Amino acid sequence: MALLVLVVLVVAGGVGLYVWAGRQVRHVDALGDYAGRPAAGKGTNWLLVGSDSRARLTPAQRKELHVGKDVGRRTDTIMVLHSGDNGPYLVSLPRDSYLPIPGHGKGKINEAYADGGPKLLTRTVEEATGLRVDHYGEVNFLGLVQVVDALGGVELCVDKPIKDEKSGADFAAGCREMNGTQALAYVRARYSDPAGDLGRVKRQRQLISAVSAEMLGPGVLLNPFRLVPVLDASLSALTVDNGAGVGDLVGLGWSMKDVSGAGGTATTVPVSTPGVTIAGAGDVLLWDETRAGRLFRALRDDDPIPTSGTN
């Protein structure tokens, strides 16, 4: 989610910032080369991940952020961003989606990251969607909090009161300014939400829009005393695939800007049956194979997505 800040590079236009940013970006081996990998389609596909790793958190931070003591690596947010002649389109893949994980049978999609990191997650998404992932981007818990705090908070509107002890969310209905810790609690809440994981992905996209609007406002872009800390926090939070450069990140930033405004579309992969309980996996989400297939074919061919193919 914090990847949105990179649109600032275009507006700022400074060669020095561009070179400096390229040196700050961290890379990870995320794209595999395996037999049967989907062929490249039209346009560009990013796999965007919010990691809930606690590795960089102190005990005090874990308590404040309500993230527990689990030391395993998991994903709290999984999205595909497609950019081309049509779109851009941002498609949420709920973490409870029940899919085949290469070499590990079937399980929730976030288990792919736990079992094999970015590379296995990327392959799982490619095989499930038929889309070739061109780039990978990841932000962790602490990075998200620091980016929102560097912005001085973001405004989020709560439709209905929400209280979730596990995430720490406790908000009355209405619009309010949230700091990083509050924003994280808000987007992570799901146990008190009747829509469960589907409700959470909508709040994740809501946060993306709020962060984008704040970053692109004149209060940040025209104020170097705010611009530099925001850019520094965002680059510190970001990890991308080995082939991604600053130019790719700038393109990503512009696409995310369009999605948060009127120039793009954000949706969730069509689900046929939410809340199914499967032994050994717990409550899962099953995709609607027909509508999901139409959606991903449209993305692969860079066609407008079918209005009846999403939910």
Coordinates of C-alpha atoms in Angstrom, one line a residue:
M1 CA 0.0 0.0 0.0
A2 CA 2.8 2.4 0.7
L3 CA 4.0 1.9 -2.8
L4 CA 1.7 4.8 -3.8
V5 CA 4.4 7.3 -2.6
L6 CA 6.5 6.7 -5.7
V7 CA 4.3 8.8 -7.8
V8 CA 5.9 11.7 -5.9
L9 CA 9.1 11.0 -7.9
V10 CA 7.4 12.1 -11.1
V11 CA 6.0 15.3 -9.7
A12 CA 9.2 16.2 -7.9
G13 CA 11.1 15.5 -11.1
G14 CA 14.5 15.7 -9.5
V15 CA 17.3 13.7 -11.0
G16 CA 19.0 13.5 -7.6
L17 CA 15.9 12.1 -6.0
Y18 CA 15.6 9.6 -8.8
V19 CA 19.1 8.3 -8.4
W20 CA 18.9 8.3 -4.6
A21 CA 15.6 6.4 -4.7
G22 CA 17.1 3.7 -6.9
R23 CA 19.8 3.1 -4.3
Q24 CA 17.4 2.8 -1.5
V25 CA 15.0 0.3 -3.0
R26 CA 15.4 -3.3 -1.6
H27 CA 15.0 -6.3 -3.9
V28 CA 13.9 -9.9 -3.4
D29 CA 13.9 -13.0 -5.7
A30 CA 10.2 -13.2 -6.3
L31 CA 9.6 -14.3 -9.9
G32 CA 10.2 -17.9 -10.7
D33 CA 10.8 -19.7 -14.1
Y34 CA 9.0 -23.0 -14.1
A35 CA 7.5 -25.3 -16.7
G36 CA 4.0 -24.2 -17.7
R37 CA 4.3 -20.6 -16.5
P38 CA 1.7 -18.4 -18.1
A39 CA 2.8 -16.6 -21.3
A40 CA 3.1 -12.8 -21.1
G41 CA -0.2 -11.1 -21.8
K42 CA -0.9 -7.5 -22.8
G43 CA -0.1 -4.8 -20.3
T44 CA 1.7 -5.1 -17.0
N45 CA 0.8 -7.0 -13.9
W46 CA 2.1 -6.2 -10.4
L47 CA 1.5 -8.6 -7.4
L48 CA 1.2 -6.3 -4.4
V49 CA 1.6 -7.8 -0.9
G50 CA 1.1 -6.6 2.6
S51 CA 3.2 -8.8 4.8
D52 CA 2.3 -9.3 8.4
S53 CA 5.8 -10.4 9.5
R54 CA 6.6 -9.5 13.0
A55 CA 10.4 -10.0 12.5
R56 CA 11.2 -6.3 12.7
L57 CA 8.9 -5.5 15.5
T58 CA 9.9 -5.0 19.2
P59 CA 7.8 -6.6 21.9
A60 CA 6.4 -3.1 22.6
Q61 CA 5.5 -2.5 19.0
R62 CA 3.8 -5.9 18.7
K63 CA 1.6 -5.0 21.7
E64 CA 0.8 -1.6 20.4
L65 CA -0.1 -2.9 16.9
H66 CA -2.1 -5.9 18.3
V67 CA -0.2 -8.3 16.0
G68 CA 0.6 -11.1 18.5
K69 CA 3.8 -13.1 18.9
D70 CA 3.6 -15.3 15.8
V71 CA 7.1 -15.4 14.2
G72 CA 6.0 -17.0 11.0
R73 CA 5.7 -15.1 7.8
R74 CA 2.3 -14.5 6.3
T75 CA 0.4 -12.1 4.0
D76 CA -2.4 -9.8 5.2
T77 CA -3.0 -8.2 1.8
I78 CA -2.7 -9.7 -1.7
M79 CA -3.7 -7.7 -4.8
V80 CA -3.1 -7.8 -8.5
L81 CA -2.7 -4.4 -10.3
H82 CA -3.1 -4.6 -14.0
S83 CA -2.1 -1.6 -16.2
G84 CA -2.5 -1.3 -20.0
D85 CA -4.6 0.4 -22.6
N86 CA -7.6 -0.4 -20.4
G87 CA -7.7 0.0 -16.7
P88 CA -5.8 0.2 -14.5
Y89 CA -7.6 -2.5 -12.5
L90 CA -6.8 -3.4 -8.9
V91 CA -8.1 -6.8 -7.9
S92 CA -8.0 -8.0 -4.3
L93 CA -7.4 -11.7 -3.7
P94 CA -8.7 -12.4 -0.2
R95 CA -6.1 -14.2 2.0
D96 CA -8.7 -16.9 2.8
S97 CA -9.1 -17.9 -0.9
Y98 CA -8.8 -21.7 -1.1
L99 CA -6.5 -22.6 -3.9
P100 CA -3.9 -25.2 -5.1
I101 CA -0.5 -24.3 -3.8
P102 CA 2.2 -25.9 -5.9
G103 CA 3.9 -28.7 -4.0
H104 CA 1.7 -28.3 -0.9
G105 CA -1.8 -29.4 -1.9
K106 CA -4.7 -27.0 -1.4
G107 CA -4.8 -24.3 1.2
K108 CA -5.5 -20.6 1.9
I109 CA -3.6 -18.4 -0.5
N110 CA -1.6 -16.7 2.3
E111 CA -0.1 -20.1 3.2
A112 CA 1.9 -20.0 0.0
Y113 CA 3.9 -17.1 1.3
A114 CA 4.3 -18.9 4.7
D115 CA 5.5 -22.0 2.9
G116 CA 7.8 -20.6 0.2
G117 CA 7.9 -16.8 0.5
P118 CA 7.4 -14.4 -2.4
K119 CA 8.4 -16.9 -5.2
L120 CA 5.8 -19.6 -4.2
L121 CA 3.1 -16.9 -3.6
T122 CA 3.8 -15.5 -7.1
R123 CA 3.6 -19.0 -8.7
T124 CA 0.4 -19.7 -6.8
V125 CA -1.2 -16.5 -8.1
E126 CA 0.0 -17.1 -11.6
E127 CA -1.4 -20.7 -11.7
A128 CA -4.7 -19.7 -10.1
T129 CA -5.3 -16.7 -12.4
G130 CA -3.5 -17.6 -15.6
L131 CA -1.8 -14.2 -15.5
R132 CA 2.0 -13.7 -15.7
V133 CA 3.2 -11.6 -12.9
D134 CA 5.7 -9.0 -14.2
H135 CA 6.6 -7.3 -10.9
Y136 CA 6.3 -7.9 -7.2
G137 CA 6.0 -5.4 -4.4
E138 CA 5.8 -5.9 -0.7
V139 CA 5.2 -3.7 2.4
N140 CA 5.2 -4.9 6.0
F141 CA 3.2 -3.9 9.1
L142 CA 5.8 -1.5 10.5
G143 CA 6.4 0.1 7.1
L144 CA 2.7 0.9 6.6
V145 CA 2.5 2.5 10.0
Q146 CA 5.5 4.6 9.4
V147 CA 4.3 5.8 6.0
V148 CA 0.9 6.9 7.4
D149 CA 2.6 8.6 10.3
A150 CA 5.0 10.4 8.0
L151 CA 2.0 11.8 6.2
G152 CA 0.6 13.0 9.5
G153 CA -2.3 10.6 9.3
V154 CA -5.0 10.0 6.8
E155 CA -8.8 10.5 6.8
L156 CA -10.9 7.3 6.8
C157 CA -14.7 7.1 6.9
V158 CA -16.2 4.3 8.9
D159 CA -19.7 3.3 7.6
K160 CA -20.7 1.3 10.7
P161 CA -19.2 1.1 14.2
I162 CA -16.4 -1.4 14.3
K163 CA -14.8 -3.0 17.3
D164 CA -12.3 -5.9 16.9
E165 CA -10.2 -6.9 19.9
K166 CA -7.7 -8.9 17.9
S167 CA -6.8 -6.0 15.6
G168 CA -7.3 -3.3 18.2
A169 CA -9.9 -1.5 16.0
D170 CA -12.5 0.5 18.1
F171 CA -14.2 3.2 16.0
A172 CA -17.6 4.8 15.9
A173 CA -19.3 5.5 12.6
G174 CA -18.1 8.6 10.8
C175 CA -15.0 10.2 9.3
R176 CA -11.8 10.7 11.3
E177 CA -8.1 11.3 11.0
M178 CA -6.2 8.1 11.8
N179 CA -2.5 7.6 12.6
G180 CA -0.6 4.6 11.4
T181 CA -1.5 2.4 14.3
Q182 CA -5.2 3.2 14.0
A183 CA -5.2 2.7 10.2
L184 CA -3.5 -0.7 10.6
A185 CA -6.1 -1.8 13.1
Y186 CA -8.9 -0.6 10.9
V187 CA -7.8 -2.5 7.8
R188 CA -6.9 -5.7 9.7
A189 CA -10.2 -6.0 11.5
R190 CA -12.3 -9.0 10.2
Y191 CA -13.5 -11.0 13.2
S192 CA -16.2 -8.5 14.1
D193 CA -17.1 -7.9 10.4
P194 CA -20.0 -9.9 9.1
A195 CA -18.3 -9.9 5.7
G196 CA -15.1 -11.3 7.2
D197 CA -12.2 -11.3 4.8
L198 CA -14.3 -9.7 2.0
G199 CA -15.0 -6.7 4.3
R200 CA -11.3 -6.4 5.1
V201 CA -10.2 -6.2 1.5
K202 CA -12.6 -3.3 0.9
R203 CA -11.1 -1.4 3.8
Q204 CA -7.6 -2.1 2.5
R205 CA -8.5 -0.5 -0.8
Q206 CA -10.1 2.4 1.1
L207 CA -6.8 3.0 2.9
I208 CA -4.9 2.9 -0.5
S209 CA -7.2 5.7 -1.7
A210 CA -6.7 7.8 1.4
V211 CA -2.9 7.4 1.3
S212 CA -2.8 8.3 -2.3
A213 CA -5.0 11.4 -1.9
E214 CA -2.8 12.6 1.0
M215 CA 0.5 12.0 -0.9
L216 CA -0.6 13.8 -4.0
G217 CA -1.9 16.8 -2.2
P218 CA -0.1 20.1 -2.3
G219 CA 0.6 19.9 1.4
V220 CA 3.1 17.1 0.7
L221 CA 4.3 17.7 -2.9
L222 CA 5.0 21.4 -2.4
N223 CA 6.6 21.1 1.0
P224 CA 10.1 19.5 1.1
F225 CA 9.9 19.3 4.8
R226 CA 7.1 16.8 4.4
L227 CA 8.0 15.3 1.0
V228 CA 11.5 14.0 2.1
P229 CA 10.3 12.2 5.2
V230 CA 7.4 10.6 3.4
L231 CA 9.6 9.4 0.5
D232 CA 12.2 8.1 3.0
A233 CA 9.6 6.2 5.0
S234 CA 8.0 4.7 1.9
L235 CA 11.3 3.5 0.3
S236 CA 12.3 2.0 3.7
A237 CA 9.0 0.0 3.7
L238 CA 9.3 -1.3 0.2
T239 CA 10.7 -4.5 -1.2
V240 CA 10.4 -5.3 -5.0
D241 CA 11.5 -8.0 -7.4
N242 CA 15.0 -8.0 -8.8
G243 CA 14.0 -6.6 -12.1
A244 CA 12.0 -3.6 -10.9
G245 CA 13.7 -0.2 -11.2
V246 CA 12.6 3.3 -10.3
G247 CA 10.9 3.7 -13.7
D248 CA 8.7 0.7 -13.0
L249 CA 7.9 2.1 -9.6
V250 CA 6.9 5.4 -11.1
G251 CA 4.5 3.7 -13.5
L252 CA 3.1 1.7 -10.5
G253 CA 2.6 4.9 -8.6
W254 CA 0.6 6.6 -11.5
S255 CA -1.6 3.5 -11.9
M256 CA -2.4 3.5 -8.2
K257 CA -3.2 7.2 -8.4
D258 CA -5.7 6.4 -11.2
V259 CA -7.3 3.6 -9.2
S260 CA -7.8 5.8 -6.2
G261 CA -9.5 8.4 -8.5
A262 CA -11.9 8.1 -11.4
G263 CA -9.4 6.7 -13.9
G264 CA -9.3 3.1 -12.7
T265 CA -11.3 0.3 -11.1
A266 CA -10.9 -1.6 -7.8
T267 CA -12.7 -4.8 -7.1
T268 CA -12.4 -8.3 -5.5
V269 CA -12.1 -11.6 -7.3
P270 CA -15.6 -13.1 -7.6
V271 CA -16.4 -15.5 -4.8
S272 CA -19.1 -18.2 -5.1
T273 CA -19.2 -19.4 -1.5
P274 CA -17.8 -17.5 1.4
G275 CA -17.4 -19.0 4.9
V276 CA -17.0 -22.6 3.9
T277 CA -15.4 -24.7 6.6
I278 CA -12.8 -27.3 5.4
A279 CA -11.0 -29.7 7.7
G280 CA -7.5 -28.6 8.3
A281 CA -8.0 -25.2 6.7
G282 CA -10.8 -23.6 8.7
D283 CA -13.1 -21.1 7.1
V284 CA -12.2 -20.4 3.5
L285 CA -13.5 -18.5 0.4
L286 CA -14.2 -20.4 -2.8
W287 CA -13.9 -18.4 -6.1
D288 CA -16.6 -18.4 -8.6
E289 CA -14.7 -20.1 -11.4
T290 CA -16.8 -18.9 -14.2
R291 CA -16.8 -15.2 -13.3
A292 CA -13.2 -15.2 -12.0
G293 CA -12.2 -16.8 -15.3
R294 CA -13.9 -14.0 -17.3
L295 CA -12.2 -11.4 -15.1
F296 CA -8.7 -12.9 -15.5
R297 CA -9.1 -13.5 -19.3
A298 CA -10.0 -9.8 -19.7
L299 CA -6.9 -8.8 -17.7
R300 CA -4.7 -11.1 -19.7
D301 CA -6.0 -9.7 -23.0
D302 CA -6.1 -6.1 -21.6
D303 CA -9.8 -5.8 -22.3
P304 CA -12.3 -4.0 -20.2
I305 CA -13.3 -6.2 -17.3
P306 CA -16.9 -7.5 -17.4
T307 CA -19.2 -5.5 -15.2
S308 CA -21.0 -8.8 -14.2
G309 CA -17.8 -10.6 -13.5
T310 CA -16.9 -9.0 -10.2
N311 CA -18.3 -8.4 -6.8

